[in-house]
mmCIF file of C-alpha atoms in Angstrom:
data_model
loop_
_atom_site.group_PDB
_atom_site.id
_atom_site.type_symbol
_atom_site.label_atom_id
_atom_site.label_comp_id
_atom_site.label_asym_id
_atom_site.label_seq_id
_atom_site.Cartn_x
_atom_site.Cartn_y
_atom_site.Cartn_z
ATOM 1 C CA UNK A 33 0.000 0.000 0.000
ATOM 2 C CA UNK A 34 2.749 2.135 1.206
ATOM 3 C CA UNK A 35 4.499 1.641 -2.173
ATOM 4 C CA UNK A 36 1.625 2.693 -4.168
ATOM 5 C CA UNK A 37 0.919 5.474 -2.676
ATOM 6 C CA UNK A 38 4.497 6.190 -2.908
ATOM 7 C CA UNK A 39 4.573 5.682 -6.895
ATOM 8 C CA UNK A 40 1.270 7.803 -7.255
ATOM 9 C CA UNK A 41 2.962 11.082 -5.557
ATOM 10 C CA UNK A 42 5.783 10.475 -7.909
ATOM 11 C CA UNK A 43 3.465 10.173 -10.932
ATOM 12 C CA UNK A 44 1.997 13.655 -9.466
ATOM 13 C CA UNK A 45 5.483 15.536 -8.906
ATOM 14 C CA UNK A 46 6.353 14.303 -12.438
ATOM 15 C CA UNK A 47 2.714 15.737 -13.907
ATOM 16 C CA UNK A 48 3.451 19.490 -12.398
ATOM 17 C CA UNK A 49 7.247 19.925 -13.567
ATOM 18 C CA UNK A 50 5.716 18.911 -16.709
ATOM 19 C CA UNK A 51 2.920 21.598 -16.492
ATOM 20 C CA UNK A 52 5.534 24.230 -14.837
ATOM 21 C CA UNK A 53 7.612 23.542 -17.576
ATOM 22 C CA UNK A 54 4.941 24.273 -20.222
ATOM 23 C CA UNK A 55 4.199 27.137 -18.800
ATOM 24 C CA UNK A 56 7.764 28.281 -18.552
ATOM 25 C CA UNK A 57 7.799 28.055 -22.545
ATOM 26 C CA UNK A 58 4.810 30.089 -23.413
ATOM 27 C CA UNK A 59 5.621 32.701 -20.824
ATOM 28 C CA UNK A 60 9.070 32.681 -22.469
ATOM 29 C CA UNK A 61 7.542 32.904 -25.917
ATOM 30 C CA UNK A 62 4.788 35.259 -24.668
ATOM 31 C CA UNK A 63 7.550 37.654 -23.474
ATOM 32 C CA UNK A 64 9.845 37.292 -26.368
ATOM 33 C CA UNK A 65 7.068 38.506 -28.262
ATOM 34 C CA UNK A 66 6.355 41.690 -25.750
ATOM 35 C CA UNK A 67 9.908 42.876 -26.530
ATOM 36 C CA UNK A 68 9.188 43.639 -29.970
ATOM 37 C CA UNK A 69 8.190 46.790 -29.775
ATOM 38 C CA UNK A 70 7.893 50.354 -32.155
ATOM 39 C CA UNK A 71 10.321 51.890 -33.536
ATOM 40 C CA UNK A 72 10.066 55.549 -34.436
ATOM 41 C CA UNK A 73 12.693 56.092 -36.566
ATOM 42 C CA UNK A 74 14.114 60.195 -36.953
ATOM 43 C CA UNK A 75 15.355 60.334 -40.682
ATOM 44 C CA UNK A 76 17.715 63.757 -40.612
ATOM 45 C CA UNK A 77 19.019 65.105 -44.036
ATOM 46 C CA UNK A 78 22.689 65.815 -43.471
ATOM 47 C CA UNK A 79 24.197 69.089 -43.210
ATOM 48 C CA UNK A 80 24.763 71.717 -45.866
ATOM 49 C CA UNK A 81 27.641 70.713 -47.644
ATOM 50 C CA UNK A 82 30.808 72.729 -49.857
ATOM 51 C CA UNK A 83 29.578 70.516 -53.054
ATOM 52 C CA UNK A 84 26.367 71.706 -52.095
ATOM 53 C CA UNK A 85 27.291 75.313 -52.196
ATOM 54 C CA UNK A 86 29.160 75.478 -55.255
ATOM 55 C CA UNK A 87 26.261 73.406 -56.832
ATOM 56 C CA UNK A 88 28.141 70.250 -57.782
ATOM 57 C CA UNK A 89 27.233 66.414 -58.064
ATOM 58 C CA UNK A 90 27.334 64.886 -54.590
ATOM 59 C CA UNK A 91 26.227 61.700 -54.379
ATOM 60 C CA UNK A 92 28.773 58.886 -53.561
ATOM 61 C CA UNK A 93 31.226 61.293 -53.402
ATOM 62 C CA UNK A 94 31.525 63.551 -50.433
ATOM 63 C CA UNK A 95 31.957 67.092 -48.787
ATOM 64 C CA UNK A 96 32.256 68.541 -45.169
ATOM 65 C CA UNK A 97 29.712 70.272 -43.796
ATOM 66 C CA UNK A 98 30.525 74.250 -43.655
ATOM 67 C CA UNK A 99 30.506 76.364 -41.516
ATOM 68 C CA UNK A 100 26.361 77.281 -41.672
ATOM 69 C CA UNK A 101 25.733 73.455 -42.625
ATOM 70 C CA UNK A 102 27.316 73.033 -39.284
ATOM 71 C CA UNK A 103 25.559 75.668 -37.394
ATOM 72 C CA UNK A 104 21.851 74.353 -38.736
ATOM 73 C CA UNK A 105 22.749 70.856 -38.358
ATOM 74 C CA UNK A 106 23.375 71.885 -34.232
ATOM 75 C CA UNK A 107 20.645 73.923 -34.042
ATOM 76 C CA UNK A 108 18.950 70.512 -34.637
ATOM 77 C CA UNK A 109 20.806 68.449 -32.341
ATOM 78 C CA UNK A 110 19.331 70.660 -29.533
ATOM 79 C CA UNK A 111 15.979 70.473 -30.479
ATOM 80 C CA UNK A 112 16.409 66.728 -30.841
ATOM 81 C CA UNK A 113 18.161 67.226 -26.841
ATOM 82 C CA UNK A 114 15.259 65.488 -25.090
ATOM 83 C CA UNK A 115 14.727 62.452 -27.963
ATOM 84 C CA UNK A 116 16.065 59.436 -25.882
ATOM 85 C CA UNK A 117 17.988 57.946 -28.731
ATOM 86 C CA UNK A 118 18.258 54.105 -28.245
ATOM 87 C CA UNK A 119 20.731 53.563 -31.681
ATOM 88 C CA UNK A 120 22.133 56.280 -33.986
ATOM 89 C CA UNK A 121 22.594 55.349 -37.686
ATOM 90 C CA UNK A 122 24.085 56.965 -40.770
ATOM 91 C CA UNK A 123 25.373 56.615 -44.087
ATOM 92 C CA UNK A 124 28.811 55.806 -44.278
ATOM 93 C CA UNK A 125 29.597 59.135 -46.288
ATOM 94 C CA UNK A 126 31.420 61.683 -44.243
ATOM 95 C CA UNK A 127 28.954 64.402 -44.234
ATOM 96 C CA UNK A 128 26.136 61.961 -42.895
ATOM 97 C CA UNK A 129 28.498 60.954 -39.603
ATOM 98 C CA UNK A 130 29.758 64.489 -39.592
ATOM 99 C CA UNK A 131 26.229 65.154 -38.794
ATOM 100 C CA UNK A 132 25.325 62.669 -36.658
ATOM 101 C CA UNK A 133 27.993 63.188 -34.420
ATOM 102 C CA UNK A 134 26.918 66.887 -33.988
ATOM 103 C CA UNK A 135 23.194 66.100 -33.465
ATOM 104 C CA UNK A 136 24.471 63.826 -30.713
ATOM 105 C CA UNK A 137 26.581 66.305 -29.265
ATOM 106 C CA UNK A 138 23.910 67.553 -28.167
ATOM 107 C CA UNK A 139 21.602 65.362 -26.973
ATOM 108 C CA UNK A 140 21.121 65.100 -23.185
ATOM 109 C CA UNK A 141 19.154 61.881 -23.238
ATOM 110 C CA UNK A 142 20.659 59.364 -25.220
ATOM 111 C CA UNK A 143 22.814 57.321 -22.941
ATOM 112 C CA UNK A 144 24.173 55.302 -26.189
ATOM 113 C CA UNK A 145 26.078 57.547 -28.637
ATOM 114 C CA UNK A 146 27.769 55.067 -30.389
ATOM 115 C CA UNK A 147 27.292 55.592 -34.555
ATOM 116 C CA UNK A 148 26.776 53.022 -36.666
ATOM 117 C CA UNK A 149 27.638 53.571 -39.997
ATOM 118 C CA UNK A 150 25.912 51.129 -42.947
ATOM 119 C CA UNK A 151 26.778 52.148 -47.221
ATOM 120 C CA UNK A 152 22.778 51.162 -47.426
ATOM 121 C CA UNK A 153 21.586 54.287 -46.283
ATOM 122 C CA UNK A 154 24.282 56.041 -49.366
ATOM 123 C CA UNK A 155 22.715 58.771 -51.569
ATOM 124 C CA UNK A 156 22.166 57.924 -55.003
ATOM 125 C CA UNK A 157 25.511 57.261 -57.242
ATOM 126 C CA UNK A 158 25.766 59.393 -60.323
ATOM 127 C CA UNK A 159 28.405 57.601 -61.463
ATOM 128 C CA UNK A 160 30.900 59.586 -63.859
ATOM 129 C CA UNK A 161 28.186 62.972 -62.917
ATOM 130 C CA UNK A 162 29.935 62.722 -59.553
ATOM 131 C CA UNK A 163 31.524 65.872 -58.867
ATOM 132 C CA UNK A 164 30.334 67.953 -61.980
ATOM 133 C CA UNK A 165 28.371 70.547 -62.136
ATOM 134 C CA UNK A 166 24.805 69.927 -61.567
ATOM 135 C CA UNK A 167 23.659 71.957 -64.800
ATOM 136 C CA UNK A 168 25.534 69.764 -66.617
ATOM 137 C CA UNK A 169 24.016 66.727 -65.589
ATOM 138 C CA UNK A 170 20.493 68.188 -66.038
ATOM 139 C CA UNK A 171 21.072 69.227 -69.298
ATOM 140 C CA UNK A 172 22.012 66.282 -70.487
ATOM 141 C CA UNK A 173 19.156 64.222 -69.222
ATOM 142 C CA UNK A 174 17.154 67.446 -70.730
ATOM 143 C CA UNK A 175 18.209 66.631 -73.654
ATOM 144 C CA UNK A 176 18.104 62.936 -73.824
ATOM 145 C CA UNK A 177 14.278 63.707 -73.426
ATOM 146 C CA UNK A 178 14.328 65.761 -75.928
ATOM 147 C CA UNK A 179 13.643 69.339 -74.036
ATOM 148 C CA UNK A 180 15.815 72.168 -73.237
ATOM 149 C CA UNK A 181 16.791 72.334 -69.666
ATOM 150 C CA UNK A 182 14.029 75.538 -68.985
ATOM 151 C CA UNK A 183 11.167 72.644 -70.445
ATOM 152 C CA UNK A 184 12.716 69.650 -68.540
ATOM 153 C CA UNK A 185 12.933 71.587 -65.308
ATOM 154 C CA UNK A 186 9.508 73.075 -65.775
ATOM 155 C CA UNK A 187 7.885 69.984 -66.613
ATOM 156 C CA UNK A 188 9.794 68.538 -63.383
ATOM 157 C CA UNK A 189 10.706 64.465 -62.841
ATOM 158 C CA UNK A 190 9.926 62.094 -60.910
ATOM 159 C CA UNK A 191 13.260 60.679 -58.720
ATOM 160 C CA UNK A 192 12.229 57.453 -60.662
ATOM 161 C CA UNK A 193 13.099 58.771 -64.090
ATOM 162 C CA UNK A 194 15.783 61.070 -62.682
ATOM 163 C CA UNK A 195 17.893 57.773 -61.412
ATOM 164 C CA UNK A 196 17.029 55.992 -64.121
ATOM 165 C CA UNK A 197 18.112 58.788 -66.661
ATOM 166 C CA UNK A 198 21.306 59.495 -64.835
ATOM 167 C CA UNK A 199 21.847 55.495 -65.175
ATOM 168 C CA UNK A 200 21.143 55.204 -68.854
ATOM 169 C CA UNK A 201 23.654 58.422 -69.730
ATOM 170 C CA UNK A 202 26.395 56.838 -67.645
ATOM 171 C CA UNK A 203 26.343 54.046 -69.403
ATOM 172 C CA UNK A 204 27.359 55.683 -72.753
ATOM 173 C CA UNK A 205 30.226 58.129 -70.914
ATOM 174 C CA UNK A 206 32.034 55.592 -69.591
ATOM 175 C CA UNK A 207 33.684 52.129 -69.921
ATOM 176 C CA UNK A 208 33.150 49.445 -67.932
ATOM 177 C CA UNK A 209 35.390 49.176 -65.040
ATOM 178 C CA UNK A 210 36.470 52.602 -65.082
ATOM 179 C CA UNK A 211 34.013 53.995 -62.644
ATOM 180 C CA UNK A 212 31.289 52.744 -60.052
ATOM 181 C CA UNK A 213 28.068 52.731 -62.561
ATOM 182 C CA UNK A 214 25.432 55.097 -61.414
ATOM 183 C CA UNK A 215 22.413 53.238 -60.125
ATOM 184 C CA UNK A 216 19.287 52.338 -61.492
ATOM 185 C CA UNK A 217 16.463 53.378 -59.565
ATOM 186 C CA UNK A 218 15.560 49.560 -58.523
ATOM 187 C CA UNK A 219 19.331 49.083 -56.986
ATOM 188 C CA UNK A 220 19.003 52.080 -55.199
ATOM 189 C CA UNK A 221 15.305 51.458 -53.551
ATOM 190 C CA UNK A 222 16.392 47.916 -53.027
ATOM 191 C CA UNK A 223 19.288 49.056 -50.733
ATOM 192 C CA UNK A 224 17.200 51.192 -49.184
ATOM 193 C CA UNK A 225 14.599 49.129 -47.948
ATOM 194 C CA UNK A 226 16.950 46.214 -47.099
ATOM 195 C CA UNK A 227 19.107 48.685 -44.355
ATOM 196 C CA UNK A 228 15.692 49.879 -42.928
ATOM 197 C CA UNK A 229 14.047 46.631 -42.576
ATOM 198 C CA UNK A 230 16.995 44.779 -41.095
ATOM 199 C CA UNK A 231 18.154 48.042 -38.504
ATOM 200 C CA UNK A 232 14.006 48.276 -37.784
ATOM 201 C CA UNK A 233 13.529 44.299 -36.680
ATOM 202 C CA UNK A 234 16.515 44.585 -34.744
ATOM 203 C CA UNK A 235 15.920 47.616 -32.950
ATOM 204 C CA UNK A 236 12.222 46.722 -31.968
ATOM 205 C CA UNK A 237 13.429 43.345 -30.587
ATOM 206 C CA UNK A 238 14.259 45.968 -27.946
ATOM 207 C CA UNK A 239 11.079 46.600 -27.316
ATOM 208 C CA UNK A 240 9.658 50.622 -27.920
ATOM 209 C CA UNK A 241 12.709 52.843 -29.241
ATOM 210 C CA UNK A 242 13.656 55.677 -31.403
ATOM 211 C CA UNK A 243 16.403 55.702 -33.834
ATOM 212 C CA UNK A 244 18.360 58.713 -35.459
ATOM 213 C CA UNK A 245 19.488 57.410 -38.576
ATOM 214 C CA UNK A 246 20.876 60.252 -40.863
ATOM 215 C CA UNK A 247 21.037 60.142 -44.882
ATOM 216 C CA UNK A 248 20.413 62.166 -47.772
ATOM 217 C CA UNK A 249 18.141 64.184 -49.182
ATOM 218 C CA UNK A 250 17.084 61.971 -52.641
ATOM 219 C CA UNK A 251 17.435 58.779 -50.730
ATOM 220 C CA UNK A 252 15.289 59.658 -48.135
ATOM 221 C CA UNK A 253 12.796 60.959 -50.846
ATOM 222 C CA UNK A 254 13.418 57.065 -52.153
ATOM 223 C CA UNK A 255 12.915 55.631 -48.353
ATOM 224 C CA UNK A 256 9.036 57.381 -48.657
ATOM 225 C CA UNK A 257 8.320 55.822 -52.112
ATOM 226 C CA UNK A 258 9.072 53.291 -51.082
ATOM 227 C CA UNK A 259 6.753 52.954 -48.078
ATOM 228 C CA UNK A 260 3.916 54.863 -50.157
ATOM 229 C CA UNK A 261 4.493 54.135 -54.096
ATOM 230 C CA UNK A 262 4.257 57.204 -55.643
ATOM 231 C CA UNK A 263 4.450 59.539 -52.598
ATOM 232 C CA UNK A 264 5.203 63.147 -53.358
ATOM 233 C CA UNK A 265 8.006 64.953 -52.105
ATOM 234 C CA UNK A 266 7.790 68.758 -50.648
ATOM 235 C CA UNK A 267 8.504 71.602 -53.790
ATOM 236 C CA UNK A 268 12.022 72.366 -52.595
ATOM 237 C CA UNK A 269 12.963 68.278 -51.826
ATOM 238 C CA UNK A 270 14.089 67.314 -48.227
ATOM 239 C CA UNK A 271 15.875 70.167 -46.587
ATOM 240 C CA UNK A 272 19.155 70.159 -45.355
ATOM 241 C CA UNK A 273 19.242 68.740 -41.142
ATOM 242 C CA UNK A 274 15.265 68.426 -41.548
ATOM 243 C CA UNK A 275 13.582 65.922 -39.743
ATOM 244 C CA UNK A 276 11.313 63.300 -41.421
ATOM 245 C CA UNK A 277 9.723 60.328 -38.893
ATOM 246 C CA UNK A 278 9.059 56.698 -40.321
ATOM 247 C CA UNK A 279 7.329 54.365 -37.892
ATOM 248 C CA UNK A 280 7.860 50.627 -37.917
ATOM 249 C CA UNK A 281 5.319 48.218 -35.737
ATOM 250 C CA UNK A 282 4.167 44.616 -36.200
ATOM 251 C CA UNK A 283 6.312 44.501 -39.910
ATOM 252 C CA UNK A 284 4.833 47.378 -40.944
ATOM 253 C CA UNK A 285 6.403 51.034 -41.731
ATOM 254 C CA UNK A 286 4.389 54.268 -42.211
ATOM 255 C CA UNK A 287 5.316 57.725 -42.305
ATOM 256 C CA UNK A 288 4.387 60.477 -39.901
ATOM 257 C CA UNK A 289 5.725 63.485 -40.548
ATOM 258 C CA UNK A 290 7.783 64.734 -43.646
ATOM 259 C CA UNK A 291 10.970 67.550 -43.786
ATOM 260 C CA UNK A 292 9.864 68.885 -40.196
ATOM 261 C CA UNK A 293 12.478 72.074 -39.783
ATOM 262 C CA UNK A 294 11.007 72.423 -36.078
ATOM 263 C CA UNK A 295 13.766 71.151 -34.654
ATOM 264 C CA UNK A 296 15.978 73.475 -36.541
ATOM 265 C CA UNK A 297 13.858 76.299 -35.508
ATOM 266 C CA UNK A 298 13.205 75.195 -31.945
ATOM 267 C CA UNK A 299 17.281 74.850 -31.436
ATOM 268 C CA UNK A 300 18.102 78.319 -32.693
ATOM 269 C CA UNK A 301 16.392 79.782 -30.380
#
């Protein structure tokens, strides 16, 4: 009798570390699941550059900031003071961690100010345009359209065409090998999305958390299109050190607000 009894509170103990185990895993998976949270994502426009200035190709290749790219570019660092940054991003172009380093400079909340640079989040490459003139460049595409520059720039194109222009010109102004090709406008949105959907899932397995992540002012125009096919860009493009917030939750990214020069304006005050 003894042993029976013996052998059924054995069978019991057995039957709850089962169930205590089992309930273990789904807590486990229940909180692993809790953890991925939203990420609002702060998309800054770099600084006013010397290329920019002097109206030339920049693209892939690269500038500093001067001395008023700098000044606007810290004007919004301290209006981005209070954002509790939980991972800083930028392009790995000089002017994009050039300004990310300033806007963190500033900020009184982010306890982790290491950068992280990634070529993904590049502007687009103009291949052998780099450097030259910008009138150049639109002239020729202008023309490849058959318009004058005053009719192309009038009639205005989409950042689409514009890449894909650029791409098709290259190609006859240069031989193979002897530059990095300007990209299509499919490589460029592909390299685009690809950075912000990998730094986005593994951010939010952090659970709730914003992210400055710095690029440039056509690519982040491509970032939006592709979120929202088709979306249309302010008049005057993304402005330099503007602010433009992309959400990501459950897979999904939408965009909130769009060239916001608050934070510009709030800092210089």
């Amino acid at each position: 009798m003894k042993k029976n009894i013996w052998k059924l509170m054995m069978v019991f103990c057995a039957l709850l570390l089962i169930a205590g185990c089992g309930n273990d895993t789904s807590t486990s998976k229940a909180d692993s699941k809790e953890k991925d949270g939203t990420v609002t994502f702060y998309v800054v426009r770099h600084g006013k550059t010397m290329l920019n200035t002097t109206d030339r190709v920049q693209g892939w290749s690269d500038a500093v900031l001067t001395p008023d790219g700098e000044k606007v570019v810290t004007a919004a660092g301290k209006g981005l003071k209070d954002v509790d940054f939980g991972a800083t991003y930028s392009s790995d172009s000089g002017r994009a961690i050039q300004t990310a380093n300033l806007i963190l400079k500033e900020s009184d909340k982010s306890a982790d100010k290491k950068l992280q640079t990634d070529e993904r989040f590049r502007e687009f490459n103009f291949g052998s345009y780099e450097g030259d003139l910008n009138e150049n460049m639109w002239t020729d595409i202008a023309k490849s359209q058959g318009k004058t520059l005053e009719e192309w720039q009038s009639a205005g194109l989409s950042p689409k065409d514009f890449a894909n222009s650029v791409a098709a010109l290259d190609k006859k102004r240069v031989k193979e090998g002897e530059n990095w090709p300007a990209e299509d406008y499919a490589t460029i949105q592909a390299r685009l999305k690809e950075g912000l959907t990998d730094v986005a899932k593994k951010e939010s397995k952090k659970g709730d958390s914003n992210v400055l992540l710095v690029s440039h002012g056509l690519s982040i125009g491509a970032l939006l299109d592709t979120i929202e096919p088709g979306y249309k860009l302010p008049s005057k493009g993304i402005q330099n050190a503007s602010v433009t917030k992309i959400t990501y939750k459950d897979g999904k990214f939408s965009i909130e607000d769009v060239n916001d020069m608050s934070y510009v304006e709030n800092g210089s005050k």
